[in-house]
Amino acid sequence: MTKYLILFLTIIFTSCKGQTQKTNEKEEVKDPIAIIQENEKKATEKRSENIGELISIISFKVKTDNKKDYEDGFIPWASIENAKQDLPNLYEGDEIVIKENSVKVIIDYPLTNQYEFTITSNDGFSRKQLLSEINLHYFKLYEEEEKSATVKTIPIDKRTTMYNRNQTNGKYGIWGHDIADLVLSAIEVYKTSTGQIILILGIES
């Protein structure tokens, strides 16, 4: 009886071990393009209603001489990577678009775990101020991601299966896009029930 019991347990152990290996193999070969498509879908489905009342939307556009591609003479976004170059030509860049003295900014694209920061100003905030701060914090979070990740970013010249940035497993779980891909087209301004101002970024790629 003992002999048959040992044989039975050995078969179960071998079977389970083999099943685990198969599962791991499936996880390793998961299509990276499918991962990006899934994350993009989740990003578009995010809802902001529970944040508070939407009180305004701030648009961003940059003056350009390239009227072949932009008939009205404006690019309908500002670069995240090259914000400093866009600042001088930012449409109504010095206009105070938020009068409150403190705002919380939420960055959630292309992140698995969102990044937040708070900025203060005695005179409110202009488009130039907001773009400058967003630029600064995007570079900061991308740097923190790379330092904290064990799965590192594949350099562009070494990407073979796809051009997009691979997903890394650092503090924020950045996926799909290098910072050079990102542009700011708008900011949604929300006010919570306690009066806090929260900014949700309209980031495109």
PDB file of C-alpha atoms in Angstrom:
ATOM      1  CA  MET A   1       0.000   0.000   0.000  1.00  0.00           C
ATOM      2  CA  THR A   2       2.830   2.380   0.944  1.00  0.00           C
ATOM      3  CA  LYS A   3       4.553   1.589  -2.343  1.00  0.00           C
ATOM      4  CA  TYR A   4       1.470   2.578  -4.379  1.00  0.00           C
ATOM      5  CA  LEU A   5       0.960   5.754  -2.312  1.00  0.00           C
ATOM      6  CA  ILE A   6       4.530   6.904  -3.001  1.00  0.00           C
ATOM      7  CA  LEU A   7       4.082   6.208  -6.705  1.00  0.00           C
ATOM      8  CA  PHE A   8       0.782   8.151  -6.741  1.00  0.00           C
ATOM      9  CA  LEU A   9       2.315  11.198  -5.012  1.00  0.00           C
ATOM     10  CA  THR A  10       5.273  11.124  -7.390  1.00  0.00           C
ATOM     11  CA  ILE A  11       2.934  11.257 -10.393  1.00  0.00           C
ATOM     12  CA  ILE A  12       0.987  14.195  -8.923  1.00  0.00           C
ATOM     13  CA  PHE A  13       4.173  16.128  -8.129  1.00  0.00           C
ATOM     14  CA  THR A  14       5.570  15.560 -11.608  1.00  0.00           C
ATOM     15  CA  SER A  15       2.294  16.584 -13.224  1.00  0.00           C
ATOM     16  CA  CYS A  16       2.013  19.815 -11.179  1.00  0.00           C
ATOM     17  CA  LYS A  17       5.622  20.717 -11.835  1.00  0.00           C
ATOM     18  CA  GLY A  18       5.141  20.309 -15.562  1.00  0.00           C
ATOM     19  CA  GLN A  19       1.980  22.423 -15.464  1.00  0.00           C
ATOM     20  CA  THR A  20       3.813  25.255 -13.684  1.00  0.00           C
ATOM     21  CA  GLN A  21       6.522  25.262 -16.297  1.00  0.00           C
ATOM     22  CA  LYS A  22       3.963  25.539 -19.076  1.00  0.00           C
ATOM     23  CA  THR A  23       2.286  28.502 -17.343  1.00  0.00           C
ATOM     24  CA  ASN A  24       5.609  30.309 -16.975  1.00  0.00           C
ATOM     25  CA  GLU A  25       6.401  29.702 -20.618  1.00  0.00           C
ATOM     26  CA  LYS A  26       3.079  31.280 -21.625  1.00  0.00           C
ATOM     27  CA  GLU A  27       3.771  34.336 -19.469  1.00  0.00           C
ATOM     28  CA  GLU A  28       7.220  34.795 -20.966  1.00  0.00           C
ATOM     29  CA  VAL A  29       5.985  34.800 -24.563  1.00  0.00           C
ATOM     30  CA  LYS A  30       3.080  37.207 -24.029  1.00  0.00           C
ATOM     31  CA  ASP A  31       2.839  39.465 -27.071  1.00  0.00           C
ATOM     32  CA  PRO A  32       4.307  42.907 -26.184  1.00  0.00           C
ATOM     33  CA  ILE A  33       2.150  44.590 -28.829  1.00  0.00           C
ATOM     34  CA  ALA A  34      -0.961  43.083 -27.239  1.00  0.00           C
ATOM     35  CA  ILE A  35       0.161  44.446 -23.863  1.00  0.00           C
ATOM     36  CA  ILE A  36       0.441  47.966 -25.283  1.00  0.00           C
ATOM     37  CA  GLN A  37      -2.955  47.706 -26.980  1.00  0.00           C
ATOM     38  CA  GLU A  38      -4.512  46.530 -23.724  1.00  0.00           C
ATOM     39  CA  ASN A  39      -2.916  49.380 -21.767  1.00  0.00           C
ATOM     40  CA  GLU A  40      -4.001  51.962 -24.356  1.00  0.00           C
ATOM     41  CA  LYS A  41      -7.569  50.674 -24.085  1.00  0.00           C
ATOM     42  CA  LYS A  42      -7.484  50.955 -20.293  1.00  0.00           C
ATOM     43  CA  ALA A  43      -6.109  54.498 -20.555  1.00  0.00           C
ATOM     44  CA  THR A  44      -8.974  55.638 -22.795  1.00  0.00           C
ATOM     45  CA  GLU A  45     -11.549  54.076 -20.469  1.00  0.00           C
ATOM     46  CA  LYS A  46     -10.402  55.917 -17.354  1.00  0.00           C
ATOM     47  CA  ARG A  47     -13.049  58.053 -15.715  1.00  0.00           C
ATOM     48  CA  SER A  48     -12.522  61.305 -13.798  1.00  0.00           C
ATOM     49  CA  GLU A  49     -16.052  61.973 -12.549  1.00  0.00           C
ATOM     50  CA  ASN A  50     -15.262  60.811  -9.023  1.00  0.00           C
ATOM     51  CA  ILE A  51     -12.439  63.341  -8.677  1.00  0.00           C
ATOM     52  CA  GLY A  52     -14.769  66.297  -8.342  1.00  0.00           C
ATOM     53  CA  GLU A  53     -16.402  68.988 -10.449  1.00  0.00           C
ATOM     54  CA  LEU A  54     -14.841  69.766 -13.822  1.00  0.00           C
ATOM     55  CA  ILE A  55     -14.457  73.554 -13.753  1.00  0.00           C
ATOM     56  CA  SER A  56     -12.354  74.210 -16.860  1.00  0.00           C
ATOM     57  CA  ILE A  57     -10.274  72.747 -19.667  1.00  0.00           C
ATOM     58  CA  ILE A  58      -6.992  74.434 -20.594  1.00  0.00           C
ATOM     59  CA  SER A  59      -5.846  73.894 -24.176  1.00  0.00           C
ATOM     60  CA  PHE A  60      -2.244  73.982 -25.358  1.00  0.00           C
ATOM     61  CA  LYS A  61      -1.009  74.885 -28.822  1.00  0.00           C
ATOM     62  CA  VAL A  62       2.250  76.153 -30.252  1.00  0.00           C
ATOM     63  CA  LYS A  63       2.741  78.699 -33.032  1.00  0.00           C
ATOM     64  CA  THR A  64       4.503  77.342 -36.121  1.00  0.00           C
ATOM     65  CA  ASP A  65       5.548  78.519 -39.578  1.00  0.00           C
ATOM     66  CA  ASN A  66       4.643  75.109 -40.984  1.00  0.00           C
ATOM     67  CA  LYS A  67       1.285  75.996 -42.508  1.00  0.00           C
ATOM     68  CA  LYS A  68       1.474  73.079 -44.901  1.00  0.00           C
ATOM     69  CA  ASP A  69       0.676  70.667 -42.075  1.00  0.00           C
ATOM     70  CA  TYR A  70      -1.038  73.176 -39.763  1.00  0.00           C
ATOM     71  CA  GLU A  71      -3.206  75.565 -41.776  1.00  0.00           C
ATOM     72  CA  ASP A  72      -4.054  77.843 -38.855  1.00  0.00           C
ATOM     73  CA  GLY A  73      -0.367  78.189 -37.945  1.00  0.00           C
ATOM     74  CA  PHE A  74      -0.667  76.298 -34.655  1.00  0.00           C
ATOM     75  CA  ILE A  75       0.418  72.824 -33.595  1.00  0.00           C
ATOM     76  CA  PRO A  76      -2.444  71.574 -31.361  1.00  0.00           C
ATOM     77  CA  TRP A  77      -0.168  70.396 -28.572  1.00  0.00           C
ATOM     78  CA  ALA A  78       3.101  71.117 -26.770  1.00  0.00           C
ATOM     79  CA  SER A  79       6.013  68.722 -26.539  1.00  0.00           C
ATOM     80  CA  ILE A  80       6.797  67.139 -23.188  1.00  0.00           C
ATOM     81  CA  GLU A  81      10.396  66.338 -24.088  1.00  0.00           C
ATOM     82  CA  ASN A  82      11.120  69.668 -25.795  1.00  0.00           C
ATOM     83  CA  ALA A  83       8.968  71.936 -23.654  1.00  0.00           C
ATOM     84  CA  LYS A  84      11.690  74.591 -23.377  1.00  0.00           C
ATOM     85  CA  GLN A  85      11.740  75.012 -27.153  1.00  0.00           C
ATOM     86  CA  ASP A  86       7.943  75.318 -27.256  1.00  0.00           C
ATOM     87  CA  LEU A  87       7.597  77.815 -24.407  1.00  0.00           C
ATOM     88  CA  PRO A  88       8.418  80.977 -26.441  1.00  0.00           C
ATOM     89  CA  ASN A  89       5.771  80.080 -29.050  1.00  0.00           C
ATOM     90  CA  LEU A  90       3.145  78.754 -26.655  1.00  0.00           C
ATOM     91  CA  TYR A  91      -0.226  80.352 -27.416  1.00  0.00           C
ATOM     92  CA  GLU A  92      -1.225  82.742 -24.605  1.00  0.00           C
ATOM     93  CA  GLY A  93       1.556  81.226 -22.550  1.00  0.00           C
ATOM     94  CA  ASP A  94       1.585  83.998 -19.939  1.00  0.00           C
ATOM     95  CA  GLU A  95      -2.167  84.026 -19.363  1.00  0.00           C
ATOM     96  CA  ILE A  96      -3.129  83.056 -15.806  1.00  0.00           C
ATOM     97  CA  VAL A  97      -5.362  80.048 -16.432  1.00  0.00           C
ATOM     98  CA  ILE A  98      -5.674  78.901 -12.803  1.00  0.00           C
ATOM     99  CA  LYS A  99      -6.178  81.538 -10.110  1.00  0.00           C
ATOM    100  CA  GLU A 100      -5.803  79.234  -7.116  1.00  0.00           C
ATOM    101  CA  ASN A 101      -2.460  79.171  -5.295  1.00  0.00           C
ATOM    102  CA  SER A 102      -2.034  75.392  -5.046  1.00  0.00           C
ATOM    103  CA  VAL A 103      -2.818  72.511  -7.397  1.00  0.00           C
ATOM    104  CA  LYS A 104      -2.220  68.768  -7.423  1.00  0.00           C
ATOM    105  CA  VAL A 105      -1.143  67.299 -10.751  1.00  0.00           C
ATOM    106  CA  ILE A 106      -1.796  63.651 -11.628  1.00  0.00           C
ATOM    107  CA  ILE A 107       0.307  61.912 -14.277  1.00  0.00           C
ATOM    108  CA  ASP A 108      -1.097  58.526 -15.273  1.00  0.00           C
ATOM    109  CA  TYR A 109       0.007  58.057 -18.896  1.00  0.00           C
ATOM    110  CA  PRO A 110       1.771  55.899 -19.880  1.00  0.00           C
ATOM    111  CA  LEU A 111       2.046  54.638 -16.310  1.00  0.00           C
ATOM    112  CA  THR A 112       0.714  51.585 -14.514  1.00  0.00           C
ATOM    113  CA  ASN A 113       1.016  53.379 -11.169  1.00  0.00           C
ATOM    114  CA  GLN A 114       0.199  57.074 -11.265  1.00  0.00           C
ATOM    115  CA  TYR A 115       2.576  59.841 -10.225  1.00  0.00           C
ATOM    116  CA  GLU A 116       1.390  62.903  -8.299  1.00  0.00           C
ATOM    117  CA  PHE A 117       2.935  66.220  -7.357  1.00  0.00           C
ATOM    118  CA  THR A 118       1.751  69.508  -5.885  1.00  0.00           C
ATOM    119  CA  ILE A 119       2.841  72.982  -6.964  1.00  0.00           C
ATOM    120  CA  THR A 120       2.157  76.350  -5.366  1.00  0.00           C
ATOM    121  CA  SER A 121       2.234  79.928  -6.607  1.00  0.00           C
ATOM    122  CA  ASN A 122       1.106  83.193  -5.030  1.00  0.00           C
ATOM    123  CA  ASP A 123      -0.037  84.529  -8.396  1.00  0.00           C
ATOM    124  CA  GLY A 124      -1.826  81.502  -9.832  1.00  0.00           C
ATOM    125  CA  PHE A 125      -0.570  79.528 -12.822  1.00  0.00           C
ATOM    126  CA  SER A 126       0.059  80.279 -16.486  1.00  0.00           C
ATOM    127  CA  ARG A 127       0.355  77.787 -19.331  1.00  0.00           C
ATOM    128  CA  LYS A 128       4.116  78.304 -19.352  1.00  0.00           C
ATOM    129  CA  GLN A 129       4.389  77.512 -15.650  1.00  0.00           C
ATOM    130  CA  LEU A 130       2.271  74.392 -15.973  1.00  0.00           C
ATOM    131  CA  LEU A 131       4.117  73.074 -19.025  1.00  0.00           C
ATOM    132  CA  SER A 132       7.492  73.699 -17.368  1.00  0.00           C
ATOM    133  CA  GLU A 133       6.494  71.814 -14.214  1.00  0.00           C
ATOM    134  CA  ILE A 134       4.990  68.923 -16.171  1.00  0.00           C
ATOM    135  CA  ASN A 135       8.145  68.670 -18.275  1.00  0.00           C
ATOM    136  CA  LEU A 136      10.306  68.609 -15.134  1.00  0.00           C
ATOM    137  CA  HIS A 137       8.276  65.902 -13.420  1.00  0.00           C
ATOM    138  CA  TYR A 138       8.003  63.672 -16.486  1.00  0.00           C
ATOM    139  CA  PHE A 139      11.792  63.575 -16.736  1.00  0.00           C
ATOM    140  CA  LYS A 140      11.999  62.922 -13.001  1.00  0.00           C
ATOM    141  CA  LEU A 141       9.570  60.002 -13.036  1.00  0.00           C
ATOM    142  CA  TYR A 142      11.160  58.409 -16.118  1.00  0.00           C
ATOM    143  CA  GLU A 143      14.521  58.594 -14.348  1.00  0.00           C
ATOM    144  CA  GLU A 144      13.068  57.085 -11.162  1.00  0.00           C
ATOM    145  CA  GLU A 145      11.482  54.314 -13.207  1.00  0.00           C
ATOM    146  CA  GLU A 146      14.764  53.359 -14.847  1.00  0.00           C
ATOM    147  CA  LYS A 147      16.628  53.348 -11.536  1.00  0.00           C
ATOM    148  CA  SER A 148      14.020  51.210  -9.775  1.00  0.00           C
ATOM    149  CA  ALA A 149      13.355  48.732 -12.610  1.00  0.00           C
ATOM    150  CA  THR A 150      15.006  45.344 -13.014  1.00  0.00           C
ATOM    151  CA  VAL A 151      13.550  45.068 -16.522  1.00  0.00           C
ATOM    152  CA  LYS A 152      15.356  47.931 -18.247  1.00  0.00           C
ATOM    153  CA  THR A 153      14.293  50.007 -21.242  1.00  0.00           C
ATOM    154  CA  ILE A 154      15.487  48.519 -24.516  1.00  0.00           C
ATOM    155  CA  PRO A 155      17.417  51.184 -26.486  1.00  0.00           C
ATOM    156  CA  ILE A 156      15.640  52.319 -29.651  1.00  0.00           C
ATOM    157  CA  ASP A 157      18.375  50.997 -31.948  1.00  0.00           C
ATOM    158  CA  LYS A 158      18.083  47.543 -30.375  1.00  0.00           C
ATOM    159  CA  ARG A 159      14.310  47.135 -30.623  1.00  0.00           C
ATOM    160  CA  THR A 160      13.514  44.354 -33.052  1.00  0.00           C
ATOM    161  CA  THR A 161       9.947  43.141 -32.509  1.00  0.00           C
ATOM    162  CA  MET A 162       8.415  46.616 -32.152  1.00  0.00           C
ATOM    163  CA  TYR A 163       9.436  50.271 -32.147  1.00  0.00           C
ATOM    164  CA  ASN A 164       7.518  51.150 -28.973  1.00  0.00           C
ATOM    165  CA  ARG A 165       9.193  51.292 -25.586  1.00  0.00           C
ATOM    166  CA  ASN A 166       8.947  48.000 -23.721  1.00  0.00           C
ATOM    167  CA  GLN A 167       7.140  47.887 -20.389  1.00  0.00           C
ATOM    168  CA  THR A 168       9.452  48.183 -17.406  1.00  0.00           C
ATOM    169  CA  ASN A 169       8.763  47.035 -13.857  1.00  0.00           C
ATOM    170  CA  GLY A 170       9.976  50.001 -11.852  1.00  0.00           C
ATOM    171  CA  LYS A 171       8.157  52.289  -9.442  1.00  0.00           C
ATOM    172  CA  TYR A 172       5.611  53.473 -12.022  1.00  0.00           C
ATOM    173  CA  GLY A 173       5.505  50.601 -14.522  1.00  0.00           C
ATOM    174  CA  ILE A 174       5.973  52.748 -17.630  1.00  0.00           C
ATOM    175  CA  TRP A 175       4.798  51.095 -20.828  1.00  0.00           C
ATOM    176  CA  GLY A 176       4.596  51.723 -24.544  1.00  0.00           C
ATOM    177  CA  HIS A 177       6.128  55.175 -24.967  1.00  0.00           C
ATOM    178  CA  ASP A 178       9.406  57.016 -24.598  1.00  0.00           C
ATOM    179  CA  ILE A 179       9.184  60.543 -23.258  1.00  0.00           C
ATOM    180  CA  ALA A 180       9.901  61.784 -26.796  1.00  0.00           C
ATOM    181  CA  ASP A 181       6.529  60.359 -27.905  1.00  0.00           C
ATOM    182  CA  LEU A 182       4.470  62.427 -25.485  1.00  0.00           C
ATOM    183  CA  VAL A 183       2.685  65.729 -26.058  1.00  0.00           C
ATOM    184  CA  LEU A 184       0.310  67.808 -23.933  1.00  0.00           C
ATOM    185  CA  SER A 185      -2.892  68.894 -25.680  1.00  0.00           C
ATOM    186  CA  ALA A 186      -5.038  69.915 -22.712  1.00  0.00           C
ATOM    187  CA  ILE A 187      -5.456  69.918 -18.948  1.00  0.00           C
ATOM    188  CA  GLU A 188      -8.747  69.190 -17.213  1.00  0.00           C
ATOM    189  CA  VAL A 189      -9.170  71.206 -14.015  1.00  0.00           C
ATOM    190  CA  TYR A 190     -11.262  69.647 -11.236  1.00  0.00           C
ATOM    191  CA  LYS A 191     -12.346  70.979  -7.849  1.00  0.00           C
ATOM    192  CA  THR A 192     -13.020  68.485  -5.070  1.00  0.00           C
ATOM    193  CA  SER A 193     -15.703  68.806  -2.400  1.00  0.00           C
ATOM    194  CA  THR A 194     -13.022  70.172  -0.060  1.00  0.00           C
ATOM    195  CA  GLY A 195     -11.933  72.832  -2.553  1.00  0.00           C
ATOM    196  CA  GLN A 196      -8.721  71.152  -3.691  1.00  0.00           C
ATOM    197  CA  ILE A 197      -7.741  71.743  -7.325  1.00  0.00           C
ATOM    198  CA  ILE A 198      -6.659  68.635  -9.241  1.00  0.00           C
ATOM    199  CA  LEU A 199      -5.239  68.646 -12.751  1.00  0.00           C
ATOM    200  CA  ILE A 200      -5.686  65.701 -15.119  1.00  0.00           C
ATOM    201  CA  LEU A 201      -3.362  65.833 -18.104  1.00  0.00           C
ATOM    202  CA  GLY A 202      -4.465  65.241 -21.679  1.00  0.00           C
ATOM    203  CA  ILE A 203      -1.338  63.452 -22.883  1.00  0.00           C
ATOM    204  CA  GLU A 204      -1.208  62.097 -26.420  1.00  0.00           C
ATOM    205  CA  SER A 205       1.386  60.054 -28.245  1.00  0.00           C
TER     206      SER A 205
END
